[in-house]
Coordinates of C-alpha atoms and ligand atoms in Angstrom, one line a residue:
M1 CA -12.1 -221.4 -118.9
D2 CA -10.2 -224.3 -117.3
R3 CA -9.5 -223.6 -113.6
R4 CA -5.9 -223.1 -112.6
L5 CA -4.3 -226.1 -111.0
S6 CA -2.0 -226.5 -108.0
I7 CA 0.8 -228.8 -109.0
G8 CA 3.6 -230.3 -107.0
V9 CA 6.6 -231.4 -109.1
L10 CA 9.2 -233.8 -107.5
C11 CA 12.6 -234.3 -109.1
H12 CA 16.3 -234.9 -108.7
P13 CA 18.1 -231.6 -108.5
T14 CA 20.7 -232.5 -111.1
Y15 CA 22.1 -231.3 -114.4
G16 CA 20.8 -234.6 -115.8
G17 CA 17.8 -234.8 -118.0
S18 CA 15.0 -235.7 -115.6
G19 CA 15.8 -232.7 -113.4
V20 CA 16.0 -230.4 -116.5
V21 CA 12.6 -231.7 -117.9
A22 CA 10.9 -231.3 -114.5
S23 CA 12.3 -227.8 -114.0
E24 CA 11.4 -226.6 -117.5
L25 CA 7.9 -228.1 -117.1
A26 CA 7.5 -226.4 -113.7
L27 CA 8.5 -223.0 -115.2
S28 CA 6.1 -223.5 -118.2
L29 CA 3.2 -224.4 -116.0
A30 CA 3.8 -221.4 -113.7
E31 CA 4.0 -219.2 -116.8
R32 CA 0.5 -220.5 -117.7
G33 CA -0.9 -219.3 -114.4
H34 CA -0.9 -222.6 -112.4
V35 CA 0.4 -222.6 -108.9
V36 CA 3.6 -224.7 -109.0
H37 CA 5.6 -226.1 -106.0
L38 CA 8.8 -228.0 -106.7
F39 CA 10.0 -230.5 -104.1
S40 CA 13.6 -231.6 -104.1
H41 CA 16.6 -231.9 -101.8
Q42 CA 18.4 -229.0 -103.6
V43 CA 17.4 -226.2 -105.9
P44 CA 17.7 -227.7 -109.5
P45 CA 20.3 -225.8 -111.6
R46 CA 17.6 -224.8 -114.2
L47 CA 15.7 -223.0 -111.6
A48 CA 18.7 -221.2 -110.0
H49 CA 18.3 -218.1 -112.0
S50 CA 14.5 -218.1 -112.4
D51 CA 12.1 -215.6 -110.8
G52 CA 9.9 -216.7 -107.9
A53 CA 7.0 -218.1 -110.1
V54 CA 7.9 -221.7 -109.0
Q55 CA 8.1 -222.1 -105.3
V56 CA 11.0 -224.5 -104.4
H57 CA 10.8 -226.6 -101.2
V58 CA 14.2 -227.9 -100.3
S59 CA 13.9 -230.8 -97.9
Q60 CA 17.1 -232.5 -96.8
G61 CA 15.9 -234.4 -93.8
L62 CA 17.5 -234.8 -90.4
P63 CA 20.8 -236.7 -90.4
Y64 CA 20.8 -239.1 -87.5
P65 CA 23.3 -241.8 -86.5
L66 CA 20.6 -244.5 -86.6
F67 CA 20.0 -243.9 -90.3
A68 CA 22.4 -245.4 -92.9
S69 CA 21.8 -242.3 -95.0
T70 CA 19.6 -239.3 -94.5
P71 CA 16.1 -240.2 -95.8
H72 CA 15.5 -237.0 -97.7
D73 CA 12.6 -238.6 -99.6
L74 CA 10.7 -238.8 -96.4
A75 CA 11.4 -235.2 -95.7
V76 CA 10.1 -234.4 -99.2
T77 CA 6.9 -236.3 -98.3
S78 CA 6.5 -234.3 -95.2
S79 CA 7.0 -231.1 -97.1
I80 CA 4.3 -232.0 -99.6
L81 CA 1.9 -232.8 -96.8
R82 CA 2.6 -229.4 -95.2
V83 CA 1.8 -227.6 -98.5
H84 CA -1.2 -229.7 -99.2
R85 CA -2.6 -229.0 -95.7
D86 CA -2.0 -225.3 -96.0
E87 CA -3.2 -224.6 -99.5
G88 CA -4.2 -227.9 -101.3
L89 CA -2.5 -229.7 -104.2
D90 CA -4.3 -231.1 -107.1
I91 CA -1.5 -233.1 -108.8
L92 CA 1.8 -234.5 -107.7
H93 CA 4.1 -235.1 -110.7
A94 CA 7.0 -237.4 -109.8
H95 CA 9.9 -237.4 -112.2
Y96 CA 12.1 -240.5 -112.1
A97 CA 10.2 -243.3 -110.3
L98 CA 12.6 -243.7 -107.4
P99 CA 12.2 -242.3 -104.9
H100 CA 9.8 -239.6 -106.1
A101 CA 6.8 -241.8 -106.9
V102 CA 7.2 -243.3 -103.4
S103 CA 7.1 -239.9 -101.8
A104 CA 4.1 -238.9 -104.0
I105 CA 2.1 -242.0 -103.4
L106 CA 2.8 -241.9 -99.7
A107 CA 1.7 -238.3 -99.6
R108 CA -1.5 -239.1 -101.5
S109 CA -2.3 -241.9 -99.2
A110 CA -1.7 -239.7 -96.1
A111 CA -3.8 -237.0 -97.6
E112 CA -6.7 -239.4 -98.2
S113 CA -7.2 -239.7 -94.5
D114 CA -8.1 -236.0 -94.3
P115 CA -11.7 -235.6 -95.2
G116 CA -11.3 -231.8 -95.5
R117 CA -9.6 -231.8 -98.9
P118 CA -9.5 -234.1 -101.9
A119 CA -6.1 -235.9 -102.0
P120 CA -3.7 -234.9 -104.8
R121 CA -3.5 -237.4 -107.7
V122 CA -0.2 -238.8 -108.8
V123 CA 1.4 -238.7 -112.3
T124 CA 4.7 -240.5 -112.6
T125 CA 7.1 -239.8 -115.5
L126 CA 9.6 -242.5 -116.3
H127 CA 12.9 -241.2 -117.6
G128 CA 15.1 -244.1 -118.4
T129 CA 17.5 -245.7 -116.0
D130 CA 14.7 -245.6 -113.4
I131 CA 13.4 -248.5 -115.5
T132 CA 16.3 -249.9 -117.5
I133 CA 18.9 -250.1 -114.7
V134 CA 17.8 -248.9 -111.3
G135 CA 14.1 -250.0 -111.4
S136 CA 14.6 -253.4 -112.9
D137 CA 17.4 -254.3 -110.5
P138 CA 16.0 -257.1 -108.2
S139 CA 16.5 -254.8 -105.2
Y140 CA 13.9 -252.3 -106.5
A141 CA 11.9 -254.2 -109.2
P142 CA 8.8 -255.1 -107.1
L143 CA 8.6 -251.6 -105.7
T144 CA 8.9 -250.0 -109.2
Q145 CA 6.2 -252.3 -110.6
Y146 CA 3.9 -251.3 -107.7
L147 CA 4.7 -247.5 -108.2
I148 CA 3.7 -247.7 -111.9
A149 CA 0.5 -249.5 -111.1
A150 CA -0.4 -247.3 -108.2
S151 CA 0.1 -244.0 -110.0
D152 CA -3.0 -242.4 -111.3
A153 CA -1.1 -242.1 -114.6
A154 CA 2.3 -243.0 -115.8
T155 CA 4.2 -241.6 -118.8
A156 CA 7.4 -242.5 -120.5
V157 CA 9.6 -240.0 -122.5
S158 CA 9.9 -242.3 -125.6
E159 CA 8.1 -245.2 -127.3
S160 CA 11.3 -247.2 -126.6
L161 CA 11.1 -246.6 -122.9
A162 CA 7.4 -247.4 -122.8
R163 CA 8.2 -250.8 -124.5
D164 CA 11.1 -251.4 -122.1
T165 CA 8.7 -250.7 -119.2
A166 CA 6.1 -253.1 -120.6
R167 CA 8.7 -255.8 -121.0
H168 CA 10.1 -255.4 -117.5
F169 CA 6.9 -254.7 -115.6
C170 CA 3.8 -255.7 -117.5
P171 CA 4.4 -259.3 -118.7
G172 CA 1.6 -261.2 -120.4
P173 CA -1.1 -259.9 -122.8
K174 CA -2.3 -257.1 -120.5
S175 CA -1.1 -253.9 -121.9
C176 CA 0.8 -251.4 -119.7
P177 CA -1.2 -248.1 -119.4
I178 CA 1.7 -245.9 -120.2
E179 CA 1.4 -242.8 -122.2
V180 CA 4.3 -241.5 -124.2
I181 CA 5.0 -237.8 -123.9
H182 CA 8.3 -236.9 -125.5
N183 CA 10.7 -234.5 -123.9
F184 CA 10.7 -230.9 -125.1
V185 CA 13.2 -228.0 -125.4
D186 CA 12.8 -224.3 -125.0
T187 CA 13.5 -223.4 -128.6
K188 CA 13.8 -219.7 -127.8
R189 CA 16.6 -220.2 -125.4
F190 CA 18.2 -223.1 -127.3
A191 CA 18.5 -221.4 -130.6
P192 CA 21.4 -220.9 -133.1
Q193 CA 23.4 -217.9 -131.8
A194 CA 23.8 -215.2 -134.3
A195 CA 27.2 -214.3 -132.9
A196 CA 28.4 -217.8 -133.0
A197 CA 30.4 -217.8 -136.1
K198 CA 31.7 -221.4 -136.6
K199 CA 35.2 -221.7 -135.2
R200 CA 38.1 -222.3 -137.6
A201 CA 39.1 -225.7 -136.2
P202 CA 36.2 -228.3 -136.7
T203 CA 34.7 -228.7 -133.2
A204 CA 32.7 -231.5 -131.7
V205 CA 30.8 -231.1 -128.4
H206 CA 29.4 -233.5 -125.9
V207 CA 27.2 -232.7 -122.8
S208 CA 26.4 -235.3 -120.2
N209 CA 26.5 -236.4 -116.6
F210 CA 29.5 -238.7 -117.4
R211 CA 27.8 -241.8 -116.1
P212 CA 29.1 -245.1 -117.4
V213 CA 26.2 -245.4 -119.9
K214 CA 27.4 -242.3 -121.6
R215 CA 30.7 -244.0 -122.5
V216 CA 32.7 -240.8 -122.6
P217 CA 36.1 -242.6 -122.7
W218 CA 34.7 -244.6 -125.7
L219 CA 33.6 -241.4 -127.4
I220 CA 37.1 -239.8 -126.8
E221 CA 38.8 -242.8 -128.5
A222 CA 36.4 -242.6 -131.4
F223 CA 37.1 -238.9 -131.7
A224 CA 40.8 -239.5 -131.6
R225 CA 40.6 -242.0 -134.5
A226 CA 38.3 -239.7 -136.5
T227 CA 40.6 -236.7 -136.2
E228 CA 44.1 -238.1 -136.2
G229 CA 46.6 -235.6 -137.7
T230 CA 44.1 -232.7 -137.6
K231 CA 43.4 -229.7 -135.4
A232 CA 39.8 -230.7 -134.7
E233 CA 38.7 -230.1 -131.1
L234 CA 36.4 -231.8 -128.7
V235 CA 34.6 -229.8 -125.9
L236 CA 33.2 -231.9 -123.1
V237 CA 30.6 -230.3 -120.8
G238 CA 29.4 -231.9 -117.5
D239 CA 30.8 -234.0 -114.7
G240 CA 30.2 -237.4 -113.1
P241 CA 31.7 -240.7 -112.3
T242 CA 33.8 -241.3 -115.5
R243 CA 35.3 -237.9 -115.7
Q244 CA 38.6 -239.0 -114.3
E245 CA 38.9 -242.0 -116.6
S246 CA 37.9 -239.7 -119.5
C247 CA 40.7 -237.3 -118.7
E248 CA 43.2 -240.2 -118.5
T249 CA 42.0 -241.5 -121.9
A250 CA 42.5 -238.1 -123.5
R251 CA 46.0 -237.9 -122.0
R252 CA 46.9 -241.4 -123.0
L253 CA 45.9 -240.7 -126.6
G254 CA 48.0 -237.5 -126.6
L255 CA 45.1 -235.3 -127.5
G256 CA 46.5 -232.4 -125.4
A257 CA 44.6 -229.1 -125.8
R258 CA 42.4 -230.6 -128.6
V259 CA 40.1 -231.9 -125.8
R260 CA 38.7 -229.5 -123.2
F261 CA 36.8 -230.5 -120.1
L262 CA 34.6 -227.6 -119.0
G263 CA 32.7 -229.2 -116.1
E264 CA 29.1 -228.4 -115.4
R265 CA 27.9 -225.3 -117.1
D266 CA 24.7 -223.3 -117.3
A267 CA 25.4 -221.4 -120.6
L268 CA 24.7 -224.4 -122.8
P269 CA 23.3 -222.6 -125.9
E270 CA 26.4 -220.5 -126.0
L271 CA 28.6 -223.7 -125.8
L272 CA 26.5 -225.8 -128.2
S273 CA 26.0 -223.3 -131.0
P274 CA 29.5 -222.8 -132.2
A275 CA 30.1 -226.6 -132.6
D276 CA 30.0 -228.4 -135.9
V277 CA 28.7 -231.7 -134.5
F278 CA 27.3 -233.0 -131.2
L279 CA 28.5 -236.5 -130.2
L280 CA 26.5 -239.0 -128.2
A281 CA 27.8 -242.5 -127.8
S282 CA 25.6 -244.0 -125.0
S283 CA 25.2 -247.7 -124.5
E284 CA 21.6 -246.9 -123.6
E285 CA 19.5 -243.8 -123.8
S286 CA 15.8 -243.5 -123.4
F287 CA 15.6 -240.2 -125.2
G288 CA 18.8 -238.0 -125.3
L289 CA 17.8 -234.6 -124.1
S290 CA 21.3 -233.1 -124.5
A291 CA 21.2 -234.1 -128.2
L292 CA 17.8 -232.5 -128.6
E293 CA 19.2 -229.2 -127.1
A294 CA 22.1 -229.3 -129.5
M295 CA 19.7 -229.9 -132.5
S296 CA 17.6 -227.0 -131.3
C297 CA 20.8 -224.8 -131.5
G298 CA 21.2 -226.0 -135.2
V299 CA 23.9 -228.6 -134.4
P300 CA 23.6 -232.1 -136.0
V301 CA 24.3 -235.2 -134.0
V302 CA 26.4 -238.3 -134.5
A303 CA 24.9 -240.9 -132.1
T304 CA 24.6 -244.6 -131.3
A305 CA 21.2 -245.9 -132.3
V306 CA 20.1 -247.1 -128.9
G307 CA 16.8 -246.8 -127.0
G308 CA 14.8 -243.7 -127.9
V309 CA 17.6 -242.0 -129.8
P310 CA 16.2 -242.9 -133.3
E311 CA 12.9 -241.3 -132.3
V312 CA 14.8 -238.0 -131.7
I313 CA 17.4 -238.1 -134.5
R314 CA 16.3 -238.8 -138.1
D315 CA 19.2 -240.8 -139.5
G316 CA 20.8 -239.1 -142.5
H317 CA 18.6 -236.0 -142.2
T318 CA 19.2 -234.4 -138.7
G319 CA 22.2 -236.5 -137.7
L320 CA 23.9 -239.8 -138.3
L321 CA 23.3 -243.0 -136.4
C322 CA 25.4 -246.2 -136.0
P323 CA 25.2 -249.4 -134.0
A324 CA 26.5 -249.0 -130.4
D325 CA 29.0 -251.8 -130.9
D326 CA 30.7 -250.4 -134.0
P327 CA 33.4 -247.9 -132.9
A328 CA 35.0 -247.9 -136.3
R329 CA 31.8 -246.8 -138.0
Y330 CA 31.2 -244.2 -135.3
S331 CA 34.6 -242.7 -136.0
E332 CA 33.9 -242.8 -139.8
L333 CA 30.6 -240.9 -139.4
T334 CA 32.2 -238.4 -137.0
R335 CA 34.9 -237.7 -139.6
E336 CA 32.4 -237.4 -142.4
L337 CA 30.3 -234.8 -140.7
L338 CA 33.0 -232.9 -138.8
F339 CA 35.1 -232.2 -141.9
D340 CA 32.2 -231.4 -144.3
R341 CA 31.0 -228.1 -142.9
K342 CA 28.4 -227.6 -145.7
R343 CA 26.8 -230.9 -145.0
A344 CA 26.9 -230.4 -141.2
Q345 CA 25.3 -227.0 -141.6
A346 CA 22.5 -228.3 -143.8
M347 CA 21.8 -231.1 -141.3
G348 CA 21.9 -228.6 -138.5
R349 CA 19.3 -226.5 -140.2
A350 CA 17.1 -229.6 -140.7
A351 CA 17.7 -230.5 -137.1
R352 CA 16.5 -227.1 -135.9
A353 CA 13.4 -227.3 -138.2
D354 CA 12.5 -230.8 -136.9
V355 CA 12.9 -229.8 -133.3
L356 CA 10.5 -226.8 -133.9
E357 CA 8.0 -229.2 -135.5
R358 CA 8.1 -232.2 -133.1
F359 CA 9.7 -231.1 -129.8
A360 CA 8.7 -227.5 -129.1
R361 CA 7.8 -226.7 -125.6
D362 CA 4.1 -225.6 -125.7
P363 CA 2.5 -228.5 -127.6
I364 CA 4.2 -231.0 -125.2
V365 CA 3.3 -229.0 -122.1
N366 CA -0.3 -229.1 -123.4
Q367 CA -0.1 -232.9 -123.4
Y368 CA 0.9 -232.9 -119.7
E369 CA -1.8 -230.4 -118.8
A370 CA -4.4 -232.4 -120.6
L371 CA -3.3 -235.5 -118.8
Y372 CA -3.5 -233.7 -115.4
R373 CA -7.1 -232.7 -116.2
R374 CA -8.1 -236.2 -117.3
V375 CA -6.7 -237.7 -114.1
L376 CA -8.6 -235.2 -112.0
A377 CA -11.8 -235.7 -113.9
R378 CA -11.5 -239.4 -113.4
A379 CA -10.8 -239.0 -109.7
R380 CA -14.0 -237.0 -109.4
G381 CA -15.9 -239.6 -111.4
Q382 CA -16.6 -237.2 -114.2
T383 CA -15.1 -239.1 -117.1
P384 CA -13.0 -242.2 -117.5
L385 CA -9.3 -241.7 -118.1
R386 CA -8.7 -242.3 -121.7
Q387 CA -6.2 -245.1 -122.1
P388 CA -3.4 -244.4 -124.5
G389 CA -3.9 -246.4 -127.6
Ligands
LIG401 O1 18.7 -242.2 -116.5 C1 19.6 -241.4 -116.3 O2 20.8 -241.6 -116.4 C2 19.2 -240.2 -115.7 C3 18.2 -239.4 -116.4 C4 18.4 -238.1 -115.9 O3 17.8 -237.8 -114.9 O4 19.2 -237.4 -116.4 O5 18.4 -239.5 -117.8 C5 17.3 -240.0 -118.5 O6 16.3 -239.0 -118.7 C6 16.5 -238.0 -119.6 C7 15.3 -237.1 -119.6 O7 14.1 -237.7 -119.9 C8 16.7 -238.6 -121.0 O8 16.9 -237.6 -122.0 C9 17.9 -239.6 -121.0 O9 18.0 -240.2 -122.2 C10 17.7 -240.6 -119.9 N1 19.0 -241.3 -119.7 C11 19.1 -242.6 -120.0 O10 18.2 -243.3 -120.5 C12 20.5 -243.2 -119.9

């Protein structure tokens, strides 16, 4: 039998996708009997109601007038070293390259100076803007390139993101050793709700962190065009930098009570299930976890065909895709699906089936576990790490 591992997971404690994936992975690994420590500067929302199986280490650092901002990533590194010294860590899994791969690689390097224990190995999972926006900005690009190369293994959440990473950071004929491991969803929790009879007014839902890339004001305008003169409703879940602008857009378009802003919520399956359609209108999206969660609840998606979205949504089968620069087409597709309940329900069933087949939790957690074991075997000189093909 494979020995149980001691795994440190590092993530942003946000409602956003990378924090969700890291938290769900931590919970699944703990359920399998591994010892799991999660390092962050707050308790991630997906762990707030979990039992104690995942030990959470909240490290905020010491605020000091000399620092421009409190370096919580250094406090996270210290916290990792403390746990490693006390009980040993096999793997550090950094979610979102910055700053977590920095903390993990620094901790690995510090641990290497202790001959008493083998240092933990580092796996870095790239989630999206850590490559496409933040990591490729000149202020961080050389560091991000180093972090990918210095990790014992790096993964990306979609083929599209792996290609973007290679383009930004692995120029020339040498291939980038990045393994694609798609995101997953807990299909038991995110399931069609028996009690969720479809509401009378056609309802669209959107869940995001309201960052500019999500284009929520654009989405509201498209919804307004698609539903003019109807009673159709739009439910917006989440919060972030464009929320105010989004509220103003809805007001300017006179949408009144047809648009509801719910803020950040934990009861996502209950909010997703009654909807007829999930809307995603991002200008870039490495994967689209919120769309996957909607599909798992049996809700089809109308989305812009950017980044990894076409890997998640099968156009015409589990949702409808359109170019990101075609707002008229986006409205047309929204109208088609929102007002054809039979078609939306058939697509919703296909979406649920496709999620069960391709994005269920256990087979994808198996891929991470197998990667950890390959990385450890290579570190002990037992077998070479198989390069992804
Ligand atoms: O990149 C971000 O905006 C943040 C990041 C997050 O932490 O929420 O989102 C990315 O990671 C998610 C989980 O892997 C993906 O589902 C999202 O598509 C991706 N966001 C973007 O690429 C814009």
